[in-house]
XYZ file of C-alpha atoms in Angstrom:
252
model
C 45.293 -40.482 -92.718
C 46.665 -38.244 -95.260
C 46.170 -38.495 -99.452
C 48.081 -40.040 -101.822
C 47.320 -41.185 -105.431
C 44.673 -43.498 -104.253
C 42.744 -40.270 -102.053
C 42.070 -36.969 -103.704
C 40.027 -34.757 -101.990
C 37.779 -32.532 -103.814
C 36.366 -28.943 -102.505
C 33.828 -26.817 -104.350
C 31.472 -24.442 -103.643
C 28.645 -26.623 -104.396
C 29.331 -30.099 -105.036
C 25.829 -31.551 -106.145
C 26.034 -31.410 -109.504
C 29.876 -31.874 -109.837
C 29.314 -35.281 -107.673
C 25.729 -36.357 -110.251
C 27.618 -35.050 -113.285
C 30.797 -37.832 -111.364
C 28.472 -40.795 -111.471
C 26.489 -40.099 -114.818
C 29.988 -40.217 -116.218
C 30.877 -43.173 -113.559
C 27.299 -44.785 -115.448
C 28.482 -44.542 -118.702
C 31.652 -45.943 -118.831
C 30.458 -49.021 -117.018
C 27.492 -49.523 -119.889
C 30.101 -49.123 -122.454
C 30.351 -51.893 -123.036
C 27.384 -53.140 -122.554
C 27.764 -54.011 -119.595
C 25.980 -53.009 -115.983
C 26.661 -49.361 -113.550
C 26.513 -50.708 -110.134
C 26.039 -47.870 -107.118
C 25.448 -48.353 -103.277
C 24.164 -45.891 -102.286
C 23.663 -43.724 -98.385
C 20.708 -41.851 -97.325
C 20.827 -38.317 -95.112
C 21.692 -35.608 -97.150
C 22.756 -37.197 -99.734
C 18.571 -37.931 -100.433
C 18.660 -34.824 -101.622
C 21.621 -33.905 -103.694
C 21.121 -36.695 -106.345
C 17.755 -35.883 -105.777
C 18.331 -32.347 -107.319
C 21.453 -32.911 -109.625
C 21.159 -36.632 -110.867
C 18.299 -35.957 -113.634
C 19.581 -33.154 -115.218
C 23.507 -34.619 -115.253
C 22.179 -37.961 -116.927
C 20.966 -35.811 -119.617
C 23.699 -34.683 -120.093
C 26.284 -38.041 -120.073
C 23.266 -40.244 -121.032
C 23.346 -43.476 -119.440
C 20.476 -45.791 -119.637
C 19.324 -46.386 -115.513
C 17.536 -49.670 -117.031
C 21.689 -51.203 -116.744
C 22.011 -49.757 -113.356
C 22.279 -52.763 -110.453
C 20.931 -50.145 -107.094
C 22.039 -50.598 -103.628
C 22.373 -49.416 -100.316
C 25.326 -48.975 -98.174
C 22.867 -49.390 -94.751
C 19.555 -48.643 -93.316
C 17.593 -48.550 -91.198
C 14.803 -51.657 -89.738
C 11.923 -49.137 -89.925
C 8.993 -49.054 -92.307
C 9.776 -48.140 -95.722
C 7.750 -45.170 -95.197
C 9.241 -43.727 -92.241
C 11.084 -40.928 -92.297
C 14.422 -42.727 -91.398
C 14.206 -44.949 -94.539
C 16.533 -44.376 -96.620
C 15.689 -47.213 -98.645
C 11.683 -45.276 -99.067
C 12.813 -42.286 -99.387
C 15.370 -42.699 -102.318
C 12.014 -44.940 -103.859
C 9.518 -41.125 -103.367
C 12.165 -38.374 -104.342
C 15.054 -39.803 -106.422
C 13.276 -43.220 -107.770
C 10.780 -41.128 -110.075
C 13.249 -38.451 -111.857
C 14.868 -40.931 -113.254
C 14.100 -41.609 -117.281
C 12.576 -44.339 -117.561
C 12.809 -47.962 -117.511
C 13.737 -47.592 -114.176
C 17.304 -48.782 -112.662
C 16.849 -52.094 -110.749
C 16.578 -51.354 -107.072
C 17.971 -54.379 -103.830
C 16.417 -53.552 -101.077
C 16.414 -54.390 -97.639
C 13.741 -56.466 -96.848
C 11.257 -55.123 -93.908
C 8.959 -56.547 -91.427
C 12.850 -59.121 -90.568
C 14.376 -59.229 -87.578
C 17.538 -58.081 -87.481
C 19.881 -60.915 -87.733
C 17.038 -62.511 -90.068
C 17.109 -59.051 -92.180
C 21.292 -58.718 -92.800
C 20.851 -62.468 -93.878
C 18.694 -61.639 -96.414
C 20.414 -58.740 -97.861
C 23.324 -60.244 -98.132
C 22.111 -63.345 -100.664
C 20.278 -60.589 -102.499
C 23.777 -59.083 -102.796
C 25.346 -62.460 -103.155
C 22.882 -63.591 -105.899
C 23.637 -60.355 -107.421
C 26.872 -61.130 -107.152
C 27.423 -63.963 -109.038
C 30.883 -65.638 -108.292
C 32.617 -61.909 -106.195
C 32.832 -63.285 -102.406
C 32.726 -60.330 -101.932
C 30.718 -57.638 -103.404
C 32.717 -55.161 -105.673
C 30.217 -52.372 -106.530
C 31.789 -49.775 -109.290
C 31.268 -46.691 -107.136
C 29.517 -46.310 -103.229
C 28.693 -42.900 -102.266
C 29.197 -42.880 -98.549
C 28.247 -40.613 -96.006
C 30.735 -39.232 -92.509
C 29.273 -37.720 -89.589
C 30.510 -35.885 -86.809
C 31.968 -38.715 -84.482
C 33.882 -40.605 -87.315
C 30.922 -42.752 -88.588
C 30.150 -43.859 -91.927
C 27.374 -45.928 -92.444
C 25.629 -47.839 -90.160
C 29.021 -47.971 -88.534
C 30.641 -46.864 -85.679
C 33.495 -45.954 -83.438
C 34.922 -48.523 -81.112
C 31.741 -51.277 -81.686
C 32.846 -54.452 -83.172
C 31.565 -54.890 -86.483
C 34.647 -53.148 -87.275
C 36.494 -55.438 -86.481
C 33.828 -58.208 -89.109
C 35.296 -59.571 -92.102
C 33.512 -62.459 -93.021
C 30.317 -60.822 -93.298
C 28.929 -58.769 -96.881
C 25.485 -57.602 -94.066
C 26.115 -57.447 -90.434
C 22.877 -56.402 -88.825
C 23.719 -53.642 -85.220
C 20.829 -53.711 -81.846
C 22.512 -50.893 -80.631
C 23.735 -48.305 -82.534
C 24.723 -44.924 -80.472
C 22.361 -42.685 -83.172
C 18.302 -43.837 -83.022
C 16.483 -45.651 -84.754
C 18.657 -49.172 -82.917
C 18.180 -51.820 -84.665
C 19.957 -51.635 -88.833
C 21.669 -53.595 -90.860
C 25.031 -52.488 -92.650
C 27.140 -53.425 -95.250
C 30.620 -54.107 -93.990
C 34.448 -52.692 -94.538
C 35.286 -55.153 -96.296
C 32.105 -54.517 -98.679
C 33.599 -51.051 -98.109
C 37.348 -51.632 -99.842
C 36.131 -53.971 -102.623
C 34.857 -51.178 -104.866
C 35.946 -49.713 -108.125
C 35.174 -46.198 -106.502
C 34.079 -45.073 -103.064
C 32.910 -41.095 -102.296
C 32.767 -39.602 -99.425
C 30.063 -36.726 -99.138
C 30.096 -33.817 -96.681
C 29.036 -30.058 -96.522
C 28.593 -28.261 -93.568
C 30.861 -26.689 -91.070
C 29.255 -29.534 -88.582
C 31.533 -31.901 -90.722
C 35.384 -29.464 -90.589
C 37.192 -30.798 -87.479
C 36.033 -34.402 -88.371
C 36.725 -34.268 -92.719
C 40.211 -33.200 -90.438
C 40.728 -35.655 -88.234
C 40.063 -38.408 -90.961
C 42.185 -36.602 -93.769
C 45.278 -35.207 -91.494
C 44.824 -37.743 -88.937
C 47.169 -40.773 -88.475
C 45.524 -42.776 -85.348
C 46.334 -45.738 -83.878
C 42.448 -46.427 -84.455
C 41.625 -44.496 -86.460
C 37.386 -44.337 -86.728
C 34.955 -45.690 -88.798
C 35.176 -43.579 -92.386
C 38.867 -43.379 -92.558
C 38.995 -47.816 -92.047
C 37.468 -47.234 -96.217
C 41.017 -47.480 -98.276
C 39.893 -49.327 -100.600
C 43.652 -50.720 -101.884
C 42.858 -51.511 -106.076
C 39.859 -48.339 -106.112
C 39.555 -44.664 -106.066
C 39.087 -43.188 -102.779
C 37.664 -39.008 -103.103
C 35.974 -37.003 -101.236
C 34.044 -34.207 -102.658
C 33.813 -31.949 -99.973
C 31.761 -28.143 -99.978
C 33.197 -25.099 -98.144
C 32.586 -25.108 -95.108
C 33.622 -29.188 -94.564
C 36.640 -28.005 -95.626
C 37.608 -25.376 -94.130
C 40.198 -26.624 -91.360
C 42.033 -28.782 -93.487
C 45.701 -27.358 -94.523
C 46.213 -30.457 -96.871
C 46.709 -29.684 -100.859
C 43.033 -29.574 -102.509
C 41.482 -30.110 -105.838
C 38.382 -27.759 -106.779
C 37.224 -30.223 -109.134
C 36.050 -34.239 -108.970
C 38.931 -36.394 -110.650
């Protein structure tokens, strides 16, 4: 996937502050006319980056979190207090640091079987995005695994072909825990903006493969290309070390 006008690559010594400013500025623009800001969050290292850097960024670029809608791009089906819970991690770490009143949060209902959890979460999303066949978030923040997975969409998995469901269940995740729910590619590609965030030398090979490769069967993260939205990759120097394409030193 060679990046063009629709895909910009930013390499920063420390991505956290720039990422936080990017989120805060998009939030401020979304709510400026009295609207809301809809943000989809992924877990992993993004939790720590946002917890450390988003609260001060909001102070310097004011946008009332009360006019935000937060949702989670995928979730492991574990109790909210479990260390693998993405929603639980954000509820415990980031949300208490945001100025009140806090955002509206859409989280999967705990304790449901995978298919029921997916249907329940999809119903919540449809209610939150009335009149939209596919929810169109203002911004999705995504990670990428060393195998090229994003959300809970894994290489070679049948869910990569899903075109109808908004949220899908997975019971055979190759990465534990096996039971999860996830946004599908139609939701990822309906966003107004998508930002992938990758840090560390362990991501360098897959980042090069996604951004410079042209594979007949692309990795899941390479399939995220919103046709009418902005796509950017935010990397640290270690994750970008194998790239030969032009990159930027700021986030557009």
